[in-house]
Coordinates of C-alpha atoms in Angstrom, one line a residue:
M1056 CA -29.4 -12.9 8.1
R1057 CA -29.4 -14.6 11.5
S1058 CA -28.6 -12.7 14.7
I1059 CA -25.6 -13.9 16.7
W1060 CA -26.5 -12.3 20.0
K1061 CA -29.6 -10.9 21.7
G1062 CA -29.8 -8.6 24.7
E1063 CA -30.2 -4.9 25.5
V1064 CA -28.3 -1.7 25.5
S1065 CA -28.4 0.0 28.9
F1066 CA -27.4 3.6 29.7
G1067 CA -28.6 5.0 33.0
L1068 CA -32.0 3.6 33.6
V1069 CA -32.8 3.3 29.9
N1070 CA -32.8 -0.1 28.3
V1071 CA -32.9 -0.7 24.5
P1072 CA -33.6 -4.3 23.5
V1073 CA -31.5 -5.2 20.5
K1074 CA -30.4 -8.1 18.3
V1075 CA -26.8 -8.2 17.0
Y1076 CA -25.9 -9.1 13.4
A1077 CA -22.5 -9.3 11.8
A1078 CA -22.1 -6.1 9.7
T1079 CA -19.3 -7.4 7.4
E1080 CA -18.5 -10.5 5.4
D1081 CA -15.5 -11.9 3.6
H1082 CA -15.7 -11.8 -0.2
D1083 CA -12.3 -13.5 -0.7
L1084 CA -12.0 -16.7 -2.7
H1085 CA -10.8 -19.5 -0.4
A1086 CA -8.4 -22.2 -1.6
R1087 CA -8.4 -25.8 -0.6
Q1088 CA -5.3 -27.9 -0.1
V1089 CA -5.0 -30.6 -2.7
D1090 CA -2.3 -33.1 -4.0
K1091 CA -0.6 -31.2 -6.9
A1092 CA -0.2 -34.4 -8.9
D1093 CA -3.9 -35.1 -9.4
G1094 CA -5.8 -32.4 -7.5
V1095 CA -7.2 -34.8 -4.8
R1096 CA -8.3 -32.9 -1.7
I1097 CA -6.1 -33.1 1.4
R1098 CA -8.1 -33.4 4.7
Y1099 CA -6.9 -32.9 8.2
R1100 CA -7.9 -35.4 10.9
R1101 CA -8.0 -34.9 14.6
V1102 CA -6.0 -37.7 16.1
R1103 CA -4.6 -38.5 19.5
D1104 CA -0.9 -37.9 20.2
D1105 CA -0.5 -41.2 22.0
N1106 CA -1.9 -43.8 19.6
G1107 CA -2.9 -41.8 16.5
E1108 CA -6.6 -42.7 16.7
E1109 CA -9.0 -40.2 15.2
V1110 CA -11.3 -38.4 17.6
E1111 CA -14.8 -37.1 16.8
Y1112 CA -15.4 -33.4 17.0
S1113 CA -18.1 -33.8 19.6
D1114 CA -15.7 -35.6 21.9
I1115 CA -13.2 -32.7 21.9
A1116 CA -13.0 -30.3 24.9
K1117 CA -11.0 -27.2 25.6
A1118 CA -8.1 -27.4 28.1
Y1119 CA -6.3 -24.5 29.8
E1120 CA -2.9 -24.6 31.5
S1121 CA -3.0 -23.7 35.2
E1122 CA -0.3 -21.8 37.1
D1123 CA 1.1 -25.1 38.2
G1124 CA 1.4 -26.2 34.6
E1125 CA -1.5 -28.7 34.8
M1126 CA -3.9 -29.0 31.9
V1127 CA -7.5 -28.3 33.1
I1128 CA -10.3 -29.5 30.8
L1129 CA -13.4 -27.2 30.6
T1130 CA -16.5 -28.3 28.8
K1131 CA -18.9 -26.1 26.8
D1132 CA -21.4 -26.2 29.6
E1133 CA -18.8 -25.1 32.2
L1134 CA -17.7 -22.2 30.0
A1135 CA -21.3 -21.2 29.5
S1136 CA -21.9 -21.1 33.3
L1137 CA -19.5 -18.1 33.7
P1138 CA -21.3 -15.1 35.2
V1139 CA -20.3 -12.8 32.3
E1140 CA -21.8 -15.3 29.9
Q1141 CA -25.1 -15.0 31.7
N1142 CA -25.2 -11.2 31.4
H1143 CA -26.9 -10.3 28.1
E1144 CA -26.3 -6.6 28.4
I1145 CA -24.3 -4.1 26.4
K1146 CA -23.5 -1.6 29.2
V1147 CA -22.7 2.0 28.3
T1148 CA -20.0 3.3 30.6
E1149 CA -19.4 6.7 29.1
F1150 CA -19.8 9.0 26.1
V1151 CA -16.6 10.3 24.5
P1152 CA -15.9 12.6 21.6
A1153 CA -15.7 10.6 18.3
D1154 CA -12.3 12.0 17.4
Q1155 CA -10.7 10.6 20.6
V1156 CA -11.0 7.0 19.5
D1157 CA -8.2 6.3 17.0
P1158 CA -9.4 4.2 14.0
V1159 CA -6.5 1.7 14.6
A1160 CA -8.5 0.4 17.6
F1161 CA -11.6 -0.5 15.6
D1162 CA -12.2 -4.2 15.1
N1163 CA -15.4 -6.0 14.0
A1164 CA -18.6 -4.2 13.2
Y1165 CA -22.2 -5.3 14.2
F1166 CA -25.6 -4.0 13.3
L1167 CA -28.1 -3.5 16.2
E1168 CA -31.7 -4.1 15.4
P1169 CA -34.6 -3.1 17.7
A1170 CA -35.9 -6.2 19.4
S1171 CA -39.1 -4.8 21.0
R1172 CA -42.5 -3.9 19.7
S1173 CA -41.8 -0.2 20.2
N1174 CA -38.7 1.4 18.6
R1175 CA -38.9 4.6 20.6
A1176 CA -36.0 3.9 22.8
Y1177 CA -33.9 2.8 19.9
I1178 CA -34.6 5.9 17.9
L1179 CA -34.1 8.1 20.9
M1180 CA -30.6 6.7 21.4
R1181 CA -29.8 7.1 17.7
E1182 CA -30.9 10.7 17.7
A1183 CA -29.1 11.6 20.9
L1184 CA -25.8 10.1 19.6
E1185 CA -26.1 12.0 16.3
S1186 CA -26.8 15.3 18.0
T1187 CA -23.9 15.1 20.4
D1188 CA -21.3 13.7 17.9
R1189 CA -20.1 11.3 20.6
L1190 CA -19.4 7.6 20.8
A1191 CA -20.9 5.4 23.5
I1192 CA -18.1 3.3 25.1
C1193 CA -19.6 -0.1 26.1
T1194 CA -18.6 -3.5 27.4
F1195 CA -20.3 -6.8 26.7
T1196 CA -19.5 -10.5 26.4
L1197 CA -19.6 -12.4 23.1
R1198 CA -18.4 -15.9 22.5
N1199 CA -16.5 -16.3 25.8
R1200 CA -14.8 -13.0 25.5
T1201 CA -15.4 -9.6 27.2
R1202 CA -15.4 -7.0 24.5
L1203 CA -14.7 -3.3 24.6
C1204 CA -16.8 -1.6 22.0
A1205 CA -18.0 1.8 20.7
L1206 CA -21.7 2.4 19.9
R1207 CA -22.2 4.8 17.0
V1208 CA -24.7 5.7 14.2
Y1209 CA -24.2 4.2 10.8
K1210 CA -26.7 5.1 8.0
E1211 CA -29.7 5.4 10.3
V1212 CA -28.7 2.3 12.2
L1213 CA -27.0 1.8 15.6
M1214 CA -23.7 0.0 15.0
L1215 CA -21.6 -1.7 17.6
Q1216 CA -17.9 -1.6 16.8
T1217 CA -15.6 -3.8 18.9
L1218 CA -12.4 -2.1 20.0
L1219 CA -9.0 -3.7 20.5
W1220 CA -7.8 -3.6 24.1
P1221 CA -4.8 -1.2 24.7
D1222 CA -2.3 -4.1 25.2
E1223 CA -3.4 -5.6 21.8
I1224 CA -2.1 -2.5 19.9
R1225 CA 1.7 -2.7 19.4
P1226 CA 3.8 0.4 20.2
A1227 CA 5.0 2.1 17.0
I1228 CA 8.8 1.5 17.6
L1229 CA 10.3 1.2 14.2
D1230 CA 14.1 1.1 13.5
G1231 CA 13.6 2.8 10.2
L1232 CA 12.4 6.0 11.9
D1233 CA 15.3 6.3 14.3
K1234 CA 17.0 8.7 11.9
E1235 CA 14.3 10.8 10.3
A1236 CA 15.1 12.4 6.9
K1237 CA 14.9 16.2 6.7
V1238 CA 12.7 17.7 4.1
R1239 CA 12.7 21.2 2.7
P1240 CA 9.6 23.6 3.0
Q1241 CA 9.5 23.6 -0.8
E1242 CA 9.1 19.8 -0.9
V1243 CA 6.3 19.9 1.7
K1244 CA 4.6 22.7 -0.3
M1245 CA 4.8 20.6 -3.5
A1246 CA 3.5 17.5 -1.8
T1247 CA 0.6 19.6 -0.3
S1248 CA -0.2 20.9 -3.7
L1249 CA -0.4 17.3 -5.0
I1250 CA -2.8 16.4 -2.2
E1251 CA -5.0 19.3 -3.0
T1252 CA -5.2 18.3 -6.6
M1253 CA -6.3 14.8 -5.5
A1254 CA -8.8 15.9 -2.8
A1255 CA -12.3 14.4 -3.2
D1256 CA -15.2 13.0 -1.2
F1257 CA -14.8 9.3 -0.3
E1258 CA -16.9 7.1 -2.6
P1259 CA -16.1 3.5 -1.8
E1260 CA -18.4 2.2 -4.5
K1261 CA -15.9 3.3 -7.2
Y1262 CA -13.2 1.0 -5.9
E1263 CA -12.8 -2.7 -6.7
D1264 CA -10.8 -5.6 -5.4
D1265 CA -8.5 -6.1 -8.4
Y1266 CA -6.8 -9.1 -6.9
Q1267 CA -10.1 -11.0 -6.4
N1268 CA -11.3 -10.0 -9.9
Q1269 CA -8.1 -11.2 -11.5
L1270 CA -8.1 -14.4 -9.4
K1271 CA -11.6 -15.2 -10.7
E1272 CA -10.5 -14.5 -14.3
L1273 CA -7.5 -16.8 -13.8
I1274 CA -9.7 -19.6 -12.4
E1275 CA -12.1 -19.4 -15.3
T1276 CA -9.3 -19.1 -17.9
K1277 CA -7.5 -22.2 -16.5
A1278 CA -10.8 -24.1 -16.2
A1279 CA -11.4 -23.4 -19.9
G1280 CA -7.9 -24.7 -20.8
G1281 CA -6.3 -21.3 -21.1
E1282 CA -3.0 -20.0 -19.9
A1283 CA -2.1 -17.9 -16.8
F1284 CA -1.1 -14.2 -16.9
T1285 CA 2.4 -13.4 -18.1
V1286 CA 4.5 -11.8 -15.5
P1287 CA 6.5 -8.7 -16.8
E1288 CA 10.2 -8.8 -16.2
R1289 CA 11.5 -6.2 -13.7
G1290 CA 14.9 -4.7 -14.1
E1291 CA 17.4 -4.4 -11.2
S1292 CA 17.2 -1.1 -9.3
E1293 CA 20.1 0.5 -7.6
D1294 CA 19.7 1.4 -4.0
D1295 CA 20.8 5.1 -4.0
G1296 CA 19.3 7.4 -1.5
D1297 CA 20.3 10.5 -3.4
D1298 CA 18.7 9.2 -6.6
E1299 CA 15.6 8.4 -4.6
V1300 CA 15.3 11.9 -3.3
A1301 CA 15.8 13.4 -6.8
D1302 CA 13.2 11.0 -8.3
L1303 CA 10.8 11.9 -5.5
L1304 CA 11.2 15.6 -6.3
A1305 CA 10.8 15.0 -10.0
A1306 CA 7.8 12.7 -9.5
L1307 CA 6.1 15.3 -7.2
R1308 CA 6.5 18.1 -9.7
A1309 CA 5.4 16.0 -12.6
S1310 CA 2.4 14.7 -10.7
V1311 CA 1.2 18.2 -9.8
E1312 CA 1.7 19.4 -13.3
D1313 CA 0.0 16.4 -14.8
R1314 CA -3.1 17.0 -12.7
G1315 CA -3.3 20.6 -13.8
G1316 CA -1.9 22.0 -10.6
D1317 CA 0.8 24.7 -10.0
A1318 CA 4.1 23.2 -9.1
G1319 CA 5.3 26.5 -7.8
A1320 CA 8.7 28.2 -7.8
D1321 CA 10.9 25.6 -6.3
D1322 CA 14.3 27.2 -6.9
E1323 CA 16.2 25.3 -4.2
A1324 CA 14.8 21.9 -5.3
S1325 CA 15.4 22.8 -8.9
G1326 CA 19.0 23.7 -8.2
E1327 CA 19.5 20.3 -6.5
R1328 CA 18.1 18.6 -9.6
K1329 CA 20.5 20.5 -11.8
K1330 CA 23.5 19.7 -9.7
K1331 CA 22.4 16.0 -9.7
S1332 CA 22.0 15.9 -13.4
T1333 CA 25.4 17.7 -13.9
S1334 CA 27.2 15.3 -11.7
K1335 CA 25.6 12.3 -13.5
K1336 CA 26.7 13.7 -16.9
G1337 CA 30.2 14.4 -15.7
G1338 CA 30.5 10.9 -14.2
G1339 CA 32.8 10.0 -11.3
T1340 CA 32.0 9.5 -7.6
K1341 CA 29.6 11.5 -5.5
A1342 CA 32.4 13.3 -3.8
S1343 CA 33.8 14.5 -7.2
A1344 CA 30.4 15.4 -8.4
N1345 CA 29.8 17.5 -5.3
T1346 CA 33.3 19.1 -5.7
S1347 CA 32.7 19.9 -9.4
A1348 CA 29.5 21.7 -8.7
P1349 CA 31.1 24.6 -6.8
T1350 CA 34.0 24.7 -9.3
K1351 CA 31.7 25.2 -12.2
S1352 CA 29.7 27.8 -10.4
A1353 CA 33.0 29.6 -9.5
A1354 CA 34.0 29.4 -13.2
K1355 CA 30.7 30.9 -14.2
K1356 CA 31.2 33.7 -11.7
S1357 CA 34.7 34.4 -13.0
A1358 CA 33.4 34.2 -16.6
A1359 CA 30.7 36.6 -15.7
K1360 CA 33.2 39.0 -14.2
K1361 CA 35.7 38.9 -17.1
P1362 CA 33.6 40.7 -19.7
A1363 CA 33.0 43.5 -17.3
A1364 CA 36.7 43.8 -16.7
S1365 CA 37.6 43.8 -20.4
K1366 CA 35.0 46.4 -21.1
S1367 CA 36.5 48.7 -18.5
T1368 CA 40.0 48.0 -19.8
A1369 CA 38.9 48.7 -23.3
S1370 CA 37.2 52.0 -22.3
K1371 CA 40.4 53.0 -20.4
S1372 CA 42.5 52.3 -23.5
T1373 CA 40.1 54.2 -25.6
V1374 CA 40.3 57.2 -23.3
K1375 CA 44.1 57.0 -23.3
K1376 CA 44.2 56.9 -27.2
S1377 CA 41.8 59.8 -27.5
T1378 CA 43.9 61.7 -24.9
A1379 CA 47.1 61.0 -26.9
K1380 CA 45.4 62.2 -30.1
D1381 CA 44.1 65.3 -28.5
S1382 CA 47.6 66.1 -27.1
A1383 CA 49.2 65.5 -30.5
K1384 CA 46.6 67.8 -32.2
S1385 CA 47.3 70.5 -29.6
K1386 CA 51.1 70.2 -30.2
D1387 CA 50.6 70.4 -34.0
S1388 CA 48.4 73.5 -33.6
A1389 CA 51.0 75.1 -31.3
K1390 CA 53.7 74.4 -33.8
S1391 CA 51.7 75.9 -36.6
K1392 CA 51.0 79.0 -34.5
D1393 CA 54.7 79.3 -33.8
S1394 CA 55.6 78.9 -37.4
A1395 CA 53.0 81.4 -38.4
K1396 CA 54.5 83.9 -36.0
K1397 CA 58.1 83.2 -37.2
E1398 CA 57.1 83.6 -40.9
P1399 CA 56.5 87.5 -40.9
A1400 CA 59.6 87.9 -38.8
K1401 CA 61.7 86.1 -41.5
K1402 CA 60.1 88.2 -44.3
T1403 CA 60.9 91.5 -42.4
A1404 CA 64.5 90.4 -41.9
A1405 CA 64.8 89.5 -45.6
R1406 CA 63.5 93.0 -46.6
K1407 CA 66.0 94.8 -44.3
S1408 CA 68.9 92.8 -45.7
T1409 CA 67.8 93.6 -49.3
G1410 CA 67.6 97.3 -48.5
K1411 CA 71.1 97.4 -47.1
K1412 CA 72.5 95.7 -50.1
S1413 CA 70.9 98.2 -52.6
A1414 CA 72.2 101.2 -50.7

């Protein structure tokens, strides 16, 4: 591995001589442009605009437009003569908390290697950064550009991470977020449960670039005379926001349960799913579905109330019947008592009349 820059890190009166190496590399397969008829490679040529003549790369210079619109040609030697290009120093301006630098600002990464016989200053800076949990904000010039960067510790090595300038990060103004959707606490709780079931320590080694692996397989297959991958057909999907929300709730619940988590009591969300499924079975428009839901619930309530009313009516009629029977019985007993009292009186009257006749 060849160093791309050599200089020193300076903070205060301490200087740490270092060499800079690119810390990342591209593993993507790169395509070449060819004629699709026979595969002959297509090459680009550098030609003049006026006569179309080809120009050698060594004869090409860079030109910049002045404020007056004039093109000013600058040679490589002239660019190398800039004062910042002569300064081989990574200057530490301040040390900031690591969590104050948003990851969106990180750009290219470089390893710093000690470039002196003694590594004491290098190790001292590494230990100091680790103990304070801070990033060293630096500036330095690389390839005709002044870079803003963060110096940090990466696996026992000092790493220089270039940062994007503030005006290079676009503001997050997105039309789709103008009207934010409202979510229920139950939905947030369920999503949180799913996150907890998927929580783990980051192990990048277990991830692979599936696209590059499949691309390599496709190249080898076609080189051997095989066929490409078959693309599965996709059905048309309807753009329905309500269905999307219902599917989201169902997917969250199923995901939590599939991972052995507790989906929790989501009565409100469950009710929404039941209403949605009822409206789908009944058919009709969304408005009719929404209208039918309260009607059915009202019918259920009235149905629930009817048995109670019939029971009370039945009990009242039973009470009335038993009361009528009791009153009838009391009337019969009263009649029997009256007849019992009248019977001896009749017998006595009969005896008296018999006596009178015999005399």
